[in-house]
């Protein structure tokens, strides 16, 4: 819908300051309901591509859920099983608005600024998987199907982008968020009501390491959608490497030291949790930047200065943040914690069965 962006600006700049979050939510809520109703009844058109299977990966909330590493993992798994996979993404935060081929399956062809940090990371970490960014995911999918002969399209952050008809919807939900107590934007973090989980086929509860509420929240979603496949994911950290040349650093050599950890991601506490768990630092100093933050040389200088003041032996960040940092010599010596996602075998079998039928 072409009014979507102006409407968001109107809510943020006019309704929210004037009415406050509760009343602004009361205005936003019927708009979301009407839009979904029109799609559900076929009154708003959806593009179907019969020659390919479309998998949407998305969120019900704003903020980080681990969607990018999940997309990387699923793409590589399906590719290794013989599926010709392609990825479409909006390319949030990138420079420019047109369509960009980020990768033809052999690594990034453009800069992070042109691709967006997350599509660039996806292109870096996937093999034989073309990646295209375009606000119009329908056109991007068409190109992947016709030009790159893809048979499986993974649509990144596409749960609310309903113009592209899909064969499967996968939602990621942060297990530290209680679904019973969340409100719609702008009062809360929900992009649409919890009941929208009825459209989903798979729900992945992420960050289950940080909470004991996995079973309780899984039951909430199961009551809404009895057919929903619900699963956790586990994380592994295969290596730490040093910028700018990505020299691998032995994890054992970093343990029991004072660490300075910084990041600009949707859920920074998750990153800090795993730094503590993996490195067992004697002291951990942290700094949080906004999600998708583009680091200036001054930012890096201030990070180094603060780390030195706290007598930190090492500075560490995430892969996504490393993409948004200036190059050598400014990034030299900064450590990067690489993360992989392990997807439950039952979930993979469910997805594979859908794709083959």
C-alpha positions as a Python dict, from the first residue, in 0.01 Angstrom:
ca = {
    (1, 'X'): (0, 0, 0),
    (2, 'X'): (148, 330, -109),
    (3, 'X'): (8, 512, 194),
    (4, 'X'): (201, 292, 437),
    (5, 'X'): (514, 509, 471),
    (6, 'X'): (331, 847, 494),
    (7, 'X'): (94, 687, 743),
    (8, 'X'): (382, 575, 964),
    (9, 'X'): (526, 927, 955),
    (10, 'X'): (186, 1072, 1044),
    (11, 'X'): (151, 838, 1343),
    (12, 'X'): (505, 904, 1464),
    (13, 'X'): (516, 1281, 1411),
    (14, 'X'): (154, 1385, 1469),
    (15, 'X'): (-61, 1124, 1643),
    (16, 'X'): (194, 999, 1896),
    (17, 'X'): (303, 1345, 2025),
    (18, 'X'): (-56, 1472, 2022),
    (19, 'X'): (-251, 1175, 2159),
    (20, 'X'): (10, 974, 2346),
    (21, 'X'): (83, 602, 2296),
    (22, 'X'): (-254, 451, 2409),
    (23, 'X'): (-471, 670, 2184),
    (24, 'X'): (-222, 650, 1896),
    (25, 'X'): (-241, 271, 1923),
    (26, 'X'): (-620, 297, 1905),
    (27, 'X'): (-582, 474, 1569),
    (28, 'X'): (-311, 240, 1437),
    (29, 'X'): (-487, -84, 1535),
    (30, 'X'): (-790, -60, 1302),
    (31, 'X'): (-563, 31, 1011),
    (32, 'X'): (-365, -291, 1064),
    (33, 'X'): (-685, -495, 1102),
    (34, 'X'): (-842, -351, 786),
    (35, 'X'): (-528, -412, 580),
    (36, 'X'): (-504, -774, 693),
    (37, 'X'): (-878, -826, 635),
    (38, 'X'): (-845, -702, 276),
    (39, 'X'): (-557, -942, 210),
    (40, 'X'): (-733, -1232, 383),
    (41, 'X'): (-1044, -1183, 168),
    (42, 'X'): (-847, -1144, -156),
    (43, 'X'): (-948, -780, -197),
    (44, 'X'): (-586, -671, -213),
    (45, 'X'): (-385, -855, -480),
    (46, 'X'): (-103, -1098, -406),
    (47, 'X'): (152, -1212, -663),
    (48, 'X'): (186, -1588, -700),
    (49, 'X'): (488, -1754, -864),
    (50, 'X'): (385, -2117, -933),
    (51, 'X'): (734, -2215, -1055),
    (52, 'X'): (896, -2149, -715),
    (53, 'X'): (825, -2199, -347),
    (54, 'X'): (823, -1884, -134),
    (55, 'X'): (927, -1891, 233),
    (56, 'X'): (872, -1575, 435),
    (57, 'X'): (1086, -1518, 745),
    (58, 'X'): (970, -1237, 970),
    (59, 'X'): (878, -1097, 1310),
    (60, 'X'): (565, -989, 1489),
    (61, 'X'): (766, -732, 1685),
    (62, 'X'): (1016, -460, 1613),
    (63, 'X'): (1366, -527, 1740),
    (64, 'X'): (1612, -811, 1705),
    (65, 'X'): (1507, -1176, 1712),
    (66, 'X'): (1800, -1338, 1530),
    (67, 'X'): (1628, -1332, 1192),
    (68, 'X'): (1947, -1272, 990),
    (69, 'X'): (2151, -1565, 1130),
    (70, 'X'): (1841, -1785, 1098),
    (71, 'X'): (1806, -1685, 731),
    (72, 'X'): (2174, -1763, 672),
    (73, 'X'): (2147, -2104, 835),
    (74, 'X'): (1825, -2207, 660),
    (75, 'X'): (1956, -2093, 321),
    (76, 'X'): (2276, -2293, 355),
    (77, 'X'): (2091, -2604, 477),
    (78, 'X'): (1842, -2598, 189),
    (79, 'X'): (2117, -2526, -64),
    (80, 'X'): (2317, -2823, 67),
    (81, 'X'): (2009, -3043, 13),
    (82, 'X'): (1999, -2954, -356),
    (83, 'X'): (1748, -2670, -361),
    (84, 'X'): (1828, -2367, -579),
    (85, 'X'): (1775, -2095, -318),
    (86, 'X'): (1759, -1718, -360),
    (87, 'X'): (1701, -1444, -102),
    (88, 'X'): (1506, -1120, -135),
    (89, 'X'): (1534, -839, 119),
    (90, 'X'): (1428, -479, 149),
    (91, 'X'): (1782, -380, 241),
    (92, 'X'): (1698, -167, 543),
    (93, 'X'): (1930, 130, 601),
    (94, 'X'): (2106, 110, 265),
    (95, 'X'): (2197, 400, 42),
    (96, 'X'): (1968, 440, -258),
    (97, 'X'): (1628, 294, -335),
    (98, 'X'): (1662, 88, -653),
    (99, 'X'): (1709, -285, -699),
    (100, 'X'): (2059, -416, -628),
    (101, 'X'): (2202, -761, -692),
    (102, 'X'): (2406, -804, -375),
    (103, 'X'): (2537, -1148, -469),
    (104, 'X'): (2501, -1405, -745),
    (105, 'X'): (2601, -1674, -496),
    (106, 'X'): (2974, -1616, -470),
    (107, 'X'): (2998, -1340, -212),
    (108, 'X'): (2905, -970, -207),
    (109, 'X'): (2932, -770, -530),
    (110, 'X'): (2864, -433, -366),
    (111, 'X'): (2949, -247, -47),
    (112, 'X'): (2754, -276, 281),
    (113, 'X'): (2635, 81, 224),
    (114, 'X'): (2480, -17, -109),
    (115, 'X'): (2342, -352, 7),
    (116, 'X'): (2245, -279, 367),
    (117, 'X'): (2435, -443, 652),
    (118, 'X'): (2213, -750, 691),
    (119, 'X'): (2190, -845, 319),
    (120, 'X'): (2566, -792, 294),
    (121, 'X'): (2623, -1026, 588),
    (122, 'X'): (2385, -1281, 434),
    (123, 'X'): (2578, -1263, 105),
    (124, 'X'): (2906, -1310, 294),
    (125, 'X'): (2789, -1613, 492),
    (126, 'X'): (2590, -1806, 228),
    (127, 'X'): (2716, -2023, -58),
    (128, 'X'): (2553, -2052, -402),
    (129, 'X'): (2264, -1832, -291),
    (130, 'X'): (2187, -1516, -494),
    (131, 'X'): (2077, -1216, -287),
    (132, 'X'): (1875, -922, -421),
    (133, 'X'): (1755, -613, -234),
    (134, 'X'): (1449, -424, -348),
    (135, 'X'): (1168, -251, -161),
    (136, 'X'): (943, -433, -409),
    (137, 'X'): (1000, -794, -305),
    (138, 'X'): (766, -913, -584),
    (139, 'X'): (1001, -782, -854),
    (140, 'X'): (1309, -913, -671),
    (141, 'X'): (1154, -1260, -651),
    (142, 'X'): (1069, -1248, -1022),
    (143, 'X'): (1431, -1176, -1108),
    (144, 'X'): (1561, -1458, -888),
    (145, 'X'): (1317, -1702, -1050),
    (146, 'X'): (1363, -1604, -1414),
    (147, 'X'): (1724, -1485, -1430),
    (148, 'X'): (1888, -1700, -1161),
    (149, 'X'): (1658, -2005, -1195),
    (150, 'X'): (1581, -2018, -823),
    (151, 'X'): (1321, -2269, -710),
    (152, 'X'): (1305, -2157, -347),
    (153, 'X'): (1279, -1789, -255),
    (154, 'X'): (1345, -1687, 104),
    (155, 'X'): (1181, -1350, 165),
    (156, 'X'): (1362, -1177, 449),
    (157, 'X'): (1150, -971, 692),
    (158, 'X'): (841, -1032, 482),
    (159, 'X'): (566, -1139, 722),
    (160, 'X'): (389, -802, 691),
    (161, 'X'): (479, -763, 320),
    (162, 'X'): (178, -955, 194),
    (163, 'X'): (194, -856, -174),
    (164, 'X'): (413, -1162, -230),
    (165, 'X'): (209, -1480, -185),
    (166, 'X'): (403, -1744, 3),
    (167, 'X'): (394, -2118, 64),
    (168, 'X'): (526, -2091, 419),
    (169, 'X'): (549, -1825, 688),
    (170, 'X'): (814, -1854, 958),
    (171, 'X'): (800, -1617, 1255),
    (172, 'X'): (1080, -1557, 1505),
    (173, 'X'): (980, -1445, 1854),
    (174, 'X'): (1217, -1326, 2126),
    (175, 'X'): (1156, -1549, 2429),
    (176, 'X'): (1235, -1262, 2667),
    (177, 'X'): (913, -1087, 2553),
    (178, 'X'): (586, -1195, 2714),
    (179, 'X'): (329, -1225, 2430),
    (180, 'X'): (44, -1180, 2680),
    (181, 'X'): (159, -831, 2778),
    (182, 'X'): (260, -672, 2448),
    (183, 'X'): (77, -387, 2274),
    (184, 'X'): (64, -268, 1916),
    (185, 'X'): (287, 10, 1794),
    (186, 'X'): (338, 283, 1894),
    (187, 'X'): (244, 193, 2254),
    (188, 'X'): (429, -140, 2239),
    (189, 'X'): (651, -343, 2010),
    (190, 'X'): (395, -538, 1807),
    (191, 'X'): (381, -471, 1434),
    (192, 'X'): (42, -643, 1427),
    (193, 'X'): (-175, -828, 1680),
    (194, 'X'): (-59, -1156, 1834),
    (195, 'X'): (-350, -1327, 1656),
    (196, 'X'): (-159, -1278, 1330),
    (197, 'X'): (33, -1591, 1427),
    (198, 'X'): (-265, -1776, 1273),
    (199, 'X'): (-105, -1706, 933),
    (200, 'X'): (223, -1870, 1034),
    (201, 'X'): (334, -2228, 983),
    (202, 'X'): (645, -2225, 1204),
    (203, 'X'): (729, -2022, 1515),
    (204, 'X'): (1089, -2011, 1632),
    (205, 'X'): (1137, -1898, 1993),
    (206, 'X'): (1479, -1734, 2008),
    (207, 'X'): (1690, -1629, 2306),
    (208, 'X'): (1549, -1915, 2513),
    (209, 'X'): (1885, -1919, 2695),
    (210, 'X'): (1790, -1591, 2859),
    (211, 'X'): (1458, -1698, 3011),
    (212, 'X'): (1276, -1989, 3173),
    (213, 'X'): (946, -1901, 3003),
    (214, 'X'): (983, -2101, 2680),
    (215, 'X'): (711, -2358, 2758),
    (216, 'X'): (466, -2096, 2885),
    (217, 'X'): (503, -1876, 2578),
    (218, 'X'): (492, -2173, 2340),
    (219, 'X'): (158, -2270, 2495),
    (220, 'X'): (22, -1917, 2437),
    (221, 'X'): (97, -1936, 2065),
    (222, 'X'): (-26, -2295, 2037),
    (223, 'X'): (-365, -2192, 2174),
    (224, 'X'): (-392, -1937, 1894),
    (225, 'X'): (-277, -2172, 1616),
    (226, 'X'): (-304, -2543, 1694),
    (227, 'X'): (-128, -2637, 1367),
    (228, 'X'): (175, -2421, 1445),
    (229, 'X'): (514, -2594, 1455),
    (230, 'X'): (706, -2443, 1749),
    (231, 'X'): (1075, -2488, 1815),
    (232, 'X'): (1380, -2343, 1986),
    (233, 'X'): (1709, -2280, 1815),
    (234, 'X'): (2056, -2328, 1957),
    (235, 'X'): (2360, -2114, 1888),
    (236, 'X'): (2723, -2203, 1839),
    (237, 'X'): (3028, -1983, 1807),
    (238, 'X'): (3275, -2146, 1570),
    (239, 'X'): (3540, -1878, 1589),
    (240, 'X'): (3659, -1537, 1693),
    (241, 'X'): (3857, -1344, 1437),
    (242, 'X'): (4052, -1021, 1435),
    (243, 'X'): (3995, -730, 1198),
    (244, 'X'): (4082, -635, 934),
    (245, 'X'): (4225, -960, 790),
    (246, 'X'): (3991, -1198, 975),
    (247, 'X'): (4280, -1377, 1143),
    (248, 'X'): (4137, -1649, 1367),
    (249, 'X'): (4206, -1605, 1739),
    (250, 'X'): (4203, -1898, 1979),
    (251, 'X'): (3905, -1857, 2210),
    (252, 'X'): (4103, -2007, 2499),
    (253, 'X'): (4352, -1719, 2474),
    (254, 'X'): (4074, -1467, 2544),
    (255, 'X'): (3930, -1627, 2856),
    (256, 'X'): (3957, -1476, 3204),
    (257, 'X'): (4051, -1131, 3074),
    (258, 'X'): (3883, -792, 3099),
    (259, 'X'): (3673, -746, 2784),
    (260, 'X'): (3514, -442, 2622),
    (261, 'X'): (3209, -551, 2420),
    (262, 'X'): (3006, -318, 2200),
    (263, 'X'): (2726, -363, 1948),
    (264, 'X'): (2445, -194, 1758),
    (265, 'X'): (2193, -476, 1718),
    (266, 'X'): (1828, -532, 1805),
    (267, 'X'): (1900, -735, 2120),
    (268, 'X'): (2236, -633, 2268),
    (269, 'X'): (2184, -826, 2593),
    (270, 'X'): (2192, -1152, 2398),
    (271, 'X'): (2539, -1068, 2263),
    (272, 'X'): (2673, -971, 2605),
    (273, 'X'): (2527, -1289, 2755),
    (274, 'X'): (2719, -1508, 2513),
    (275, 'X'): (3042, -1309, 2553),
    (276, 'X'): (3019, -1382, 2926),
    (277, 'X'): (2932, -1746, 2871),
    (278, 'X'): (3203, -1810, 2611),
    (279, 'X'): (3493, -1603, 2744),
    (280, 'X'): (3425, -1596, 3119),
    (281, 'X'): (3578, -1247, 3150),
    (282, 'X'): (3710, -1119, 3482),
    (283, 'X'): (3540, -794, 3389),
    (284, 'X'): (3298, -700, 3109),
    (285, 'X'): (3250, -339, 3002),
    (286, 'X'): (2969, -286, 2752),
    (287, 'X'): (2848, -14, 2520),
    (288, 'X'): (2527, -18, 2317),
    (289, 'X'): (2469, 172, 1992),
    (290, 'X'): (2145, 198, 1791),
    (291, 'X'): (2057, -94, 1565),
    (292, 'X'): (2230, -70, 1224),
    (293, 'X'): (2464, 199, 1360),
    (294, 'X'): (2723, 320, 1108),
    (295, 'X'): (3044, 363, 1307),
    (296, 'X'): (3255, 670, 1245),
    (297, 'X'): (3628, 690, 1302),
    (298, 'X'): (3547, 904, 1607),
    (299, 'X'): (3322, 626, 1743),
    (300, 'X'): (3605, 374, 1722),
    (301, 'X'): (3851, 616, 1882),
    (302, 'X'): (3613, 670, 2174),
    (303, 'X'): (3561, 294, 2211),
    (304, 'X'): (3937, 239, 2226),
    (305, 'X'): (3975, 525, 2473),
    (306, 'X'): (3706, 388, 2704),
    (307, 'X'): (3847, 36, 2680),
    (308, 'X'): (4193, 166, 2774),
    (309, 'X'): (4052, 360, 3069),
    (310, 'X'): (3893, 39, 3200),
    (311, 'X'): (4213, -162, 3139),
    (312, 'X'): (4040, -393, 2892),
    (313, 'X'): (4271, -638, 2717),
    (314, 'X'): (4037, -702, 2424),
    (315, 'X'): (3759, -528, 2230),
    (316, 'X'): (3491, -750, 2076),
    (317, 'X'): (3179, -697, 1863),
    (318, 'X'): (2934, -881, 1636),
    (319, 'X'): (2969, -969, 1269),
    (320, 'X'): (2693, -727, 1176),
    (321, 'X'): (2868, -445, 1361),
    (322, 'X'): (3201, -527, 1196),
    (323, 'X'): (3038, -464, 858),
    (324, 'X'): (2939, -113, 969),
    (325, 'X'): (3287, -20, 1093),
    (326, 'X'): (3553, 180, 908),
    (327, 'X'): (3834, -28, 762),
    (328, 'X'): (4200, -53, 854),
    (329, 'X'): (4380, 92, 1036),
    (330, 'X'): (4084, 210, 1247),
    (331, 'X'): (3933, -137, 1296),
    (332, 'X'): (4265, -314, 1345),
    (333, 'X'): (4269, -553, 1640),
    (334, 'X'): (3895, -541, 1706),
    (335, 'X'): (3768, -895, 1761),
    (336, 'X'): (3454, -1035, 1600),
    (337, 'X'): (3244, -1313, 1750),
    (338, 'X'): (3100, -1531, 1474),
    (339, 'X'): (2767, -1701, 1543),
    (340, 'X'): (2589, -1992, 1376),
    (341, 'X'): (2230, -2104, 1428),
    (342, 'X'): (2138, -2470, 1464),
    (343, 'X'): (1785, -2539, 1342),
    (344, 'X'): (1596, -2838, 1481),
    (345, 'X'): (1597, -3138, 1245),
    (346, 'X'): (1221, -3176, 1279),
    (347, 'X'): (1173, -2819, 1157),
    (348, 'X'): (1402, -2883, 860),
    (349, 'X'): (1207, -3198, 768),
    (350, 'X'): (880, -3003, 788),
    (351, 'X'): (1017, -2731, 559),
    (352, 'X'): (1169, -2981, 316),
    (353, 'X'): (842, -3175, 295),
    (354, 'X'): (655, -2853, 210),
    (355, 'X'): (907, -2763, -60),
    (356, 'X'): (891, -3105, -226),
    (357, 'X'): (511, -3119, -246),
}
